[in-house]
């Protein structure tokens, strides 16, 4: 039996699944008394003795045989033991219950019954997860202001959600002053300011490639395409969205810069915008108005709540993008989720406090970072962060016959049977077990069919 099957049997309780030995000591004693009173000729003799079971002083008639009491008593003991043993064996299903294919008669009807049903069984694994807004990343201002190019004085590194890296300012080394920051929990969308330097907005643009160089007429590349895509989404026209920065692109940039309150140069510097994969939610603000525009300004996350799991690598085969899961919230309500991202297994370093290598058994087992999304965010209620239970499907068996786990009866030799209730009476029918799931066990065998009634505890 698999370890999963053993676990399911233990969880079902000890009501069934253990061999029942019916005691027949009282029957054996009654049989012994009856046999002790039987005469040599097979009739029952009534003793006429006094106290202690001794006979009277009556002398046998001449020629009469004296009974051979010791021999008869020995035979009585043997017969009584044999009867008791036979009764116990019959009650336990030992006769014919060794899985050899024959059904053994049960001693009496079961206290309750259930039907063998055809169904689909799904084995699951439940792991710990965390509800939140996903990975937290930072936005940094590189500490520059507009130079001879006429770019914004709010230069900063473009980053945020792991899809955009950092850049360097194209201006001089002097830093501007932070004049505005958002609040914790604020959601920033495309074109809206992430922060302001010297009253000039540093907006958010969507994309996967950060601005790492000055973008101007004649430049080509993916960063140009990111800029043009965002300009088009913001309503600016007069250019073709491609990877080439043209005079039409420069004209659109001038219009954009005017709306931002900047000098209309037609050139975009690395620190003029922050590039991230989409809208972001501010999780913490590190800078305040009046601070120099350098270092970390704020931290942010995605805008949708997600479930993150540090999955034990032994369950790696259970997850891939698109796998469905069920999430149990702290109030015991459940929501459906789907795996949207699977990272690479971690390789934790075993180091002691001195930083040197260590073979300590306390080191963590490598885990696999997994992210799941809940399509209907309303189902998550008001929870912003919480520990949750994530149930992953590990295996499914379709169109199988199954019975409640506690319908199993262990037979001599460790094999299983079920107590089948038929028109002819009650029989122990041998079965082969398969998957255990949801309080049921898959069963098969020549004597098992859909709709059969089997015994279960009340």
Coordinates of C-alpha atoms in Angstrom, one line a residue:
X1 CA 0.0 0.0 0.0
X2 CA 1.2 3.5 -0.7
X3 CA 2.0 6.0 2.1
X4 CA -0.9 8.0 0.9
X5 CA -3.2 5.0 1.3
X6 CA -1.9 4.4 4.8
X7 CA -2.4 8.0 5.7
X8 CA -6.0 7.9 4.5
X9 CA -6.7 4.7 6.4
X10 CA -5.4 6.2 9.6
X11 CA -7.4 9.3 9.1
X12 CA -10.6 7.3 8.6
X13 CA -10.3 6.0 12.1
X14 CA -10.1 2.5 13.5
X15 CA -13.8 1.7 13.0
X16 CA -13.0 -0.8 10.2
X17 CA -9.8 -1.8 8.4
X18 CA -8.6 -3.8 11.3
X19 CA -9.3 -7.6 11.5
X20 CA -12.1 -8.3 13.8
X21 CA -11.7 -11.5 16.0
X22 CA -15.0 -12.5 17.5
X23 CA -14.7 -14.0 21.0
X24 CA -16.3 -17.5 21.4
X25 CA -15.0 -18.3 24.9
X26 CA -18.6 -18.6 26.3
X27 CA -19.6 -20.9 23.4
X28 CA -16.5 -23.1 24.1
X29 CA -17.4 -23.3 27.8
X30 CA -21.0 -24.3 27.1
X31 CA -19.8 -26.9 24.6
X32 CA -17.3 -28.3 27.1
X33 CA -20.0 -28.7 29.8
X34 CA -22.3 -30.4 27.3
X35 CA -19.7 -32.9 26.2
X36 CA -18.6 -33.6 29.8
X37 CA -22.2 -34.7 30.6
X38 CA -22.3 -37.1 27.6
X39 CA -22.1 -40.8 28.3
X40 CA -20.0 -43.4 26.5
X41 CA -23.0 -44.4 24.4
X42 CA -23.6 -40.9 23.2
X43 CA -26.4 -40.0 25.6
X44 CA -26.3 -37.3 28.1
X45 CA -25.8 -38.5 31.7
X46 CA -27.0 -36.5 34.7
X47 CA -24.4 -36.6 37.6
X48 CA -25.8 -37.5 41.0
X49 CA -22.8 -36.5 42.9
X50 CA -22.6 -34.3 46.0
X51 CA -20.6 -31.2 46.7
X52 CA -17.5 -30.6 44.7
X53 CA -18.9 -32.7 41.9
X54 CA -18.0 -36.0 43.5
X55 CA -20.2 -39.1 42.9
X56 CA -22.0 -41.0 45.6
X57 CA -20.8 -44.1 47.4
X58 CA -22.8 -46.3 45.1
X59 CA -20.8 -49.4 44.0
X60 CA -21.1 -50.4 40.3
X61 CA -23.0 -53.6 39.6
X62 CA -21.0 -56.7 39.0
X63 CA -19.6 -56.9 35.5
X64 CA -20.3 -53.2 34.8
X65 CA -17.6 -51.2 33.1
X66 CA -16.1 -48.3 34.9
X67 CA -15.9 -45.2 32.6
X68 CA -12.6 -44.2 31.3
X69 CA -12.9 -40.6 32.6
X70 CA -9.3 -39.3 32.0
X71 CA -9.4 -40.3 28.3
X72 CA -12.9 -38.8 27.8
X73 CA -11.9 -35.6 29.5
X74 CA -8.9 -35.2 27.2
X75 CA -11.1 -35.7 24.2
X76 CA -13.6 -33.1 25.5
X77 CA -10.9 -30.5 25.8
X78 CA -9.6 -31.1 22.3
X79 CA -13.1 -30.9 20.8
X80 CA -14.0 -27.7 22.7
X81 CA -10.8 -26.0 21.5
X82 CA -11.5 -27.1 18.0
X83 CA -15.0 -25.8 18.1
X84 CA -13.9 -22.4 19.5
X85 CA -11.1 -22.0 17.0
X86 CA -13.4 -22.9 14.1
X87 CA -16.0 -20.3 15.3
X88 CA -13.4 -17.6 15.6
X89 CA -11.9 -18.4 12.2
X90 CA -15.3 -18.2 10.5
X91 CA -16.2 -14.9 12.2
X92 CA -12.9 -13.3 11.1
X93 CA -13.3 -14.4 7.5
X94 CA -10.2 -16.6 7.6
X95 CA -11.9 -19.2 5.5
X96 CA -11.7 -18.1 2.0
X97 CA -10.6 -14.5 3.0
X98 CA -7.0 -14.7 1.8
X99 CA -7.6 -12.9 -1.4
X100 CA -7.6 -16.1 -3.4
X101 CA -10.8 -15.2 -5.2
X102 CA -13.5 -16.8 -3.1
X103 CA -15.8 -14.8 -1.0
X104 CA -16.1 -15.8 2.7
X105 CA -19.4 -15.7 4.6
X106 CA -19.7 -12.9 7.1
X107 CA -21.0 -13.7 10.6
X108 CA -23.8 -11.2 10.6
X109 CA -25.2 -8.2 8.7
X110 CA -23.3 -4.9 8.9
X111 CA -24.6 -2.0 11.0
X112 CA -24.9 0.3 7.9
X113 CA -24.3 0.1 4.2
X114 CA -23.0 2.2 1.3
X115 CA -23.1 1.6 -2.4
X116 CA -20.1 1.0 -4.7
X117 CA -20.2 4.0 -7.0
X118 CA -18.5 5.0 -10.3
X119 CA -16.8 8.3 -10.0
X120 CA -13.7 10.5 -10.6
X121 CA -11.2 10.6 -7.8
X122 CA -8.7 13.5 -7.5
X123 CA -5.7 13.3 -5.2
X124 CA -4.6 16.7 -3.8
X125 CA -1.7 18.3 -1.9
X126 CA -2.3 21.3 0.4
X127 CA 0.6 23.7 1.0
X128 CA 1.0 27.0 2.8
X129 CA 0.7 30.2 0.8
X130 CA 0.5 34.0 1.4
X131 CA -2.0 36.5 0.1
X132 CA -0.6 39.9 -0.9
X133 CA 0.3 42.1 -3.8
X134 CA 3.3 40.1 -5.0
X135 CA 7.0 41.1 -5.1
X136 CA 8.0 44.5 -3.8
X137 CA 10.5 46.5 -5.8
X138 CA 12.0 50.0 -5.5
X139 CA 12.1 53.1 -7.5
X140 CA 15.3 55.2 -7.3
X141 CA 16.2 58.7 -8.4
X142 CA 19.7 58.8 -9.7
X143 CA 20.2 62.4 -8.6
X144 CA 20.5 64.6 -11.6
X145 CA 18.9 67.6 -13.1
X146 CA 18.5 68.9 -16.6
X147 CA 21.7 69.7 -18.4
X148 CA 22.6 71.3 -21.8
X149 CA 20.2 68.9 -23.5
X150 CA 17.3 70.6 -21.8
X151 CA 16.0 67.4 -20.3
X152 CA 14.1 67.3 -17.0
X153 CA 15.9 67.9 -13.8
X154 CA 14.1 64.9 -12.3
X155 CA 16.5 62.2 -13.6
X156 CA 16.1 58.8 -11.8
X157 CA 16.6 55.1 -12.5
X158 CA 13.9 53.3 -14.3
X159 CA 12.8 50.2 -12.5
X160 CA 10.0 48.8 -10.4
X161 CA 8.7 45.3 -11.0
X162 CA 11.7 43.3 -12.2
X163 CA 10.9 43.9 -15.9
X164 CA 12.7 47.3 -16.0
X165 CA 16.2 47.8 -15.0
X166 CA 18.0 51.0 -14.0
X167 CA 19.4 53.8 -16.1
X168 CA 21.7 56.8 -15.6
X169 CA 20.9 60.4 -16.0
X170 CA 22.0 62.3 -19.0
X171 CA 22.3 65.6 -17.1
X172 CA 24.9 67.0 -14.7
X173 CA 25.7 65.5 -11.3
X174 CA 23.8 68.0 -9.2
X175 CA 20.5 66.7 -7.9
X176 CA 17.1 68.3 -7.8
X177 CA 14.7 68.4 -4.9
X178 CA 11.8 66.0 -4.4
X179 CA 8.6 68.2 -4.4
X180 CA 5.9 65.6 -4.4
X181 CA 5.4 61.9 -3.7
X182 CA 2.3 59.6 -3.7
X183 CA 0.8 58.0 -0.6
X184 CA 1.0 54.4 0.5
X185 CA -1.7 52.3 -1.2
X186 CA -2.0 54.7 -4.2
X187 CA -2.3 53.1 -7.6
X188 CA -0.2 54.8 -10.4
X189 CA -1.2 54.2 -14.0
X190 CA 0.3 55.0 -17.4
X191 CA 1.2 58.7 -17.8
X192 CA 0.6 59.6 -14.2
X193 CA 3.5 61.0 -12.0
X194 CA 5.5 58.6 -9.9
X195 CA 7.0 61.5 -8.1
X196 CA 8.0 65.1 -8.9
X197 CA 11.4 66.8 -8.9
X198 CA 11.5 70.6 -8.9
X199 CA 7.8 70.5 -9.7
X200 CA 8.4 68.5 -12.9
X201 CA 6.6 65.1 -13.1
X202 CA 8.4 61.8 -13.6
X203 CA 5.6 59.7 -15.2
X204 CA 5.1 56.0 -15.4
X205 CA 5.2 54.3 -18.8
X206 CA 4.4 50.6 -19.5
X207 CA 7.0 48.4 -21.1
X208 CA 9.8 45.9 -20.6
X209 CA 12.8 47.9 -21.7
X210 CA 14.0 50.9 -19.5
X211 CA 15.3 54.1 -20.9
X212 CA 19.0 53.7 -20.7
X213 CA 20.2 56.3 -23.2
X214 CA 19.1 59.6 -24.7
X215 CA 16.3 59.0 -27.3
X216 CA 16.3 61.5 -30.2
X217 CA 15.9 61.7 -33.9
X218 CA 17.8 58.9 -35.8
X219 CA 18.0 56.5 -32.8
X220 CA 16.6 53.0 -33.2
X221 CA 15.8 50.1 -30.8
X222 CA 13.3 48.5 -28.5
X223 CA 13.4 51.4 -26.1
X224 CA 12.2 53.7 -28.9
X225 CA 9.3 51.3 -29.6
X226 CA 8.4 51.4 -25.9
X227 CA 8.3 55.2 -25.9
X228 CA 6.2 55.4 -29.1
X229 CA 3.8 52.8 -27.9
X230 CA 3.2 54.8 -24.7
X231 CA 2.9 58.1 -26.6
X232 CA 0.2 56.5 -28.9
X233 CA -1.7 55.1 -25.9
X234 CA -1.6 58.6 -24.3
X235 CA -3.2 60.1 -27.4
X236 CA -0.2 61.6 -29.2
X237 CA 0.0 61.2 -33.0
X238 CA 2.1 62.1 -36.1
X239 CA 4.4 59.1 -36.0
X240 CA 4.5 55.4 -36.8
X241 CA 4.9 53.0 -33.8
X242 CA 8.1 51.2 -34.6
X243 CA 11.7 51.1 -33.4
X244 CA 12.8 54.2 -35.2
X245 CA 12.9 57.6 -33.6
X246 CA 11.9 60.1 -36.4
X247 CA 11.1 63.8 -36.6
X248 CA 7.5 62.8 -36.1
X249 CA 8.4 61.1 -32.9
X250 CA 10.3 64.2 -31.7
X251 CA 7.3 66.4 -32.4
X252 CA 5.0 64.1 -30.4
X253 CA 7.6 64.1 -27.5
X254 CA 7.6 68.0 -27.5
X255 CA 3.8 67.9 -27.0
X256 CA 4.2 65.4 -24.2
X257 CA 6.9 67.5 -22.6
X258 CA 4.7 70.6 -22.8
X259 CA 1.9 68.7 -21.0
X260 CA 4.3 67.6 -18.3
X261 CA 5.5 71.2 -17.8
X262 CA 9.0 70.6 -19.1
X263 CA 11.2 72.2 -21.6
X264 CA 10.1 71.2 -25.1
X265 CA 13.3 69.6 -26.4
X266 CA 12.1 66.6 -28.3
X267 CA 14.7 64.5 -26.5
X268 CA 14.0 61.9 -23.8
X269 CA 16.7 61.2 -21.2
X270 CA 16.9 58.0 -19.1
X271 CA 15.6 59.6 -16.0
X272 CA 12.6 61.3 -17.7
X273 CA 10.2 58.4 -16.9
X274 CA 9.9 55.2 -15.0
X275 CA 9.2 52.0 -17.0
X276 CA 7.2 49.1 -15.5
X277 CA 5.1 46.3 -16.8
X278 CA 1.8 47.9 -15.9
X279 CA 0.0 49.9 -13.2
X280 CA 1.7 49.8 -9.8
X281 CA 0.5 50.1 -6.2
X282 CA 2.7 52.1 -3.8
X283 CA 3.6 49.9 -0.8
X284 CA 6.0 52.3 1.0
X285 CA 7.3 55.8 0.5
X286 CA 11.0 56.5 1.5
X287 CA 11.5 60.1 0.3
X288 CA 9.7 63.2 1.4
X289 CA 9.2 66.6 -0.2
X290 CA 12.4 68.6 0.4
X291 CA 14.7 65.6 0.1
X292 CA 17.4 65.5 -2.6
X293 CA 16.4 63.4 -5.7
X294 CA 18.7 60.6 -5.1
X295 CA 18.4 57.1 -3.7
X296 CA 15.2 55.2 -3.1
X297 CA 12.0 57.2 -3.5
X298 CA 9.4 54.5 -3.0
X299 CA 8.6 50.8 -3.2
X300 CA 5.7 49.3 -5.1
X301 CA 4.0 46.2 -6.2
X302 CA 1.4 45.0 -8.7
X303 CA -2.2 46.3 -8.3
X304 CA -3.9 42.9 -8.0
X305 CA -3.7 40.6 -5.0
X306 CA -1.9 37.3 -5.7
X307 CA -1.1 34.1 -3.9
X308 CA 2.6 33.3 -3.5
X309 CA 3.9 29.9 -2.4
X310 CA 7.4 28.7 -1.6
X311 CA 6.7 25.2 -2.8
X312 CA 8.8 22.2 -1.6
X313 CA 10.8 21.0 -4.6
X314 CA 9.4 17.5 -4.1
X315 CA 6.0 18.9 -5.4
X316 CA 7.6 20.6 -8.5
X317 CA 5.7 18.2 -10.8
X318 CA 2.3 19.5 -9.5
X319 CA 2.7 23.0 -10.9
X320 CA 3.0 24.7 -14.3
X321 CA 1.3 27.7 -15.8
X322 CA -2.4 27.2 -16.1
X323 CA -2.7 24.7 -13.3
X324 CA -5.9 25.2 -11.2
X325 CA -5.9 25.4 -7.4
X326 CA -8.3 26.1 -4.5
X327 CA -7.3 28.7 -1.9
X328 CA -8.8 28.6 1.6
X329 CA -8.9 32.1 3.2
X330 CA -8.6 32.7 7.0
X331 CA -12.5 32.8 7.3
X332 CA -12.6 29.3 5.7
X333 CA -14.2 30.5 2.5
X334 CA -12.5 29.2 -0.7
X335 CA -11.7 30.8 -4.0
X336 CA -10.4 29.4 -7.3
X337 CA -6.9 30.4 -8.4
X338 CA -4.6 29.6 -11.3
X339 CA -0.8 29.3 -11.5
X340 CA 0.6 32.2 -13.5
X341 CA 4.3 32.0 -12.8
X342 CA 6.7 29.3 -11.7
X343 CA 10.3 30.4 -10.8
X344 CA 13.5 28.5 -10.4
X345 CA 14.3 26.4 -7.4
X346 CA 16.2 28.2 -4.7
X347 CA 19.6 27.1 -3.6
X348 CA 19.9 28.3 0.0
X349 CA 23.4 28.7 1.3
X350 CA 24.2 26.8 4.5
X351 CA 26.0 29.5 6.4
X352 CA 26.6 30.0 10.1
X353 CA 26.7 33.4 11.8
X354 CA 30.3 33.9 10.8
X355 CA 29.4 33.6 7.2
X356 CA 31.4 30.4 6.7
X357 CA 30.0 27.3 5.1
X358 CA 28.1 24.9 7.3
X359 CA 26.5 21.5 7.0
X360 CA 23.9 22.2 9.7
X361 CA 20.8 20.1 9.5
X362 CA 18.8 23.3 10.2
X363 CA 19.3 24.6 6.6
X364 CA 16.2 25.1 4.7
X365 CA 15.0 22.7 2.0
X366 CA 15.2 24.3 -1.5
X367 CA 11.8 25.7 -2.6
X368 CA 10.2 26.7 -5.8
X369 CA 8.6 30.2 -6.0
X370 CA 5.1 29.9 -7.4
X371 CA 2.5 32.7 -8.0
X372 CA -1.2 32.2 -8.4
X373 CA -3.9 34.7 -9.4
X374 CA -7.5 34.9 -8.4
X375 CA -9.6 36.0 -11.4
X376 CA -12.4 37.5 -9.3
X377 CA -10.6 39.8 -6.9
X378 CA -13.9 40.5 -5.1
X379 CA -13.9 36.9 -3.9
X380 CA -10.9 37.8 -1.7
X381 CA -12.9 40.1 0.4
X382 CA -11.1 42.8 2.3
X383 CA -8.0 40.8 3.0
X384 CA -4.8 42.7 1.9
X385 CA -2.3 40.2 3.4
X386 CA -3.0 36.9 5.0
X387 CA -1.7 33.3 5.3
X388 CA -3.8 30.9 3.2
X389 CA -3.9 27.2 2.4
X390 CA -3.4 26.3 -1.3
X391 CA -4.7 22.9 -2.5
X392 CA -3.1 21.6 -5.7
X393 CA -4.4 18.7 -7.7
X394 CA -1.8 16.0 -8.0
X395 CA -3.6 13.2 -9.8
X396 CA -7.0 12.3 -11.2
X397 CA -8.6 8.9 -11.9
X398 CA -11.7 9.0 -14.0
X399 CA -14.5 6.4 -14.3
X400 CA -13.4 4.2 -11.4
X401 CA -15.4 2.2 -8.8
X402 CA -15.0 3.5 -5.2
X403 CA -16.3 2.9 -1.7
X404 CA -15.8 4.7 1.6
X405 CA -12.4 4.0 3.1
X406 CA -14.0 2.6 6.2
X407 CA -15.7 -0.1 4.2
X408 CA -12.3 -1.9 3.9
X409 CA -11.8 -5.0 6.0
X410 CA -8.3 -6.3 6.5
X411 CA -8.0 -10.1 5.9
X412 CA -5.3 -12.5 7.0
X413 CA -2.1 -11.8 4.9
X414 CA -2.8 -8.1 4.8
X415 CA -5.2 -8.3 1.9
X416 CA -8.5 -6.3 1.7
X417 CA -12.1 -7.2 1.3
X418 CA -15.5 -5.5 1.6
X419 CA -18.5 -6.9 3.4
X420 CA -20.9 -7.3 0.5
X421 CA -24.7 -7.5 1.2
X422 CA -26.3 -9.6 -1.5
X423 CA -29.6 -11.5 -2.0
X424 CA -27.9 -14.6 -0.7
X425 CA -26.7 -12.9 2.5
X426 CA -23.5 -11.2 3.6
X427 CA -20.1 -12.2 2.1
X428 CA -16.5 -10.9 2.3
X429 CA -15.5 -10.1 -1.2
X430 CA -11.7 -9.6 -1.9
X431 CA -10.8 -6.3 -3.5
X432 CA -7.7 -4.6 -4.9
X433 CA -7.3 -1.0 -3.8
X434 CA -6.1 2.0 -5.9
X435 CA -6.2 5.8 -5.3
X436 CA -7.3 7.2 -1.9
X437 CA -9.0 10.6 -2.1
X438 CA -11.8 12.6 -0.4
X439 CA -12.6 9.8 2.0
X440 CA -13.0 7.2 -0.8
X441 CA -10.8 4.5 -2.1
X442 CA -10.7 3.0 -5.6
X443 CA -11.5 -0.7 -5.6
X444 CA -11.5 -3.4 -8.2
X445 CA -12.0 -7.2 -8.4
X446 CA -14.1 -9.8 -10.1
X447 CA -16.8 -9.7 -7.5
X448 CA -17.2 -5.9 -7.4
X449 CA -19.7 -4.0 -9.5
X450 CA -21.4 -0.6 -9.5
X451 CA -24.4 -0.3 -7.1
X452 CA -23.3 -3.2 -4.9
X453 CA -24.0 -2.6 -1.2
X454 CA -21.1 -2.9 1.2
X455 CA -21.0 -2.7 5.0
X456 CA -19.8 0.4 6.8
X457 CA -19.8 1.5 10.4
X458 CA -22.7 3.6 11.6

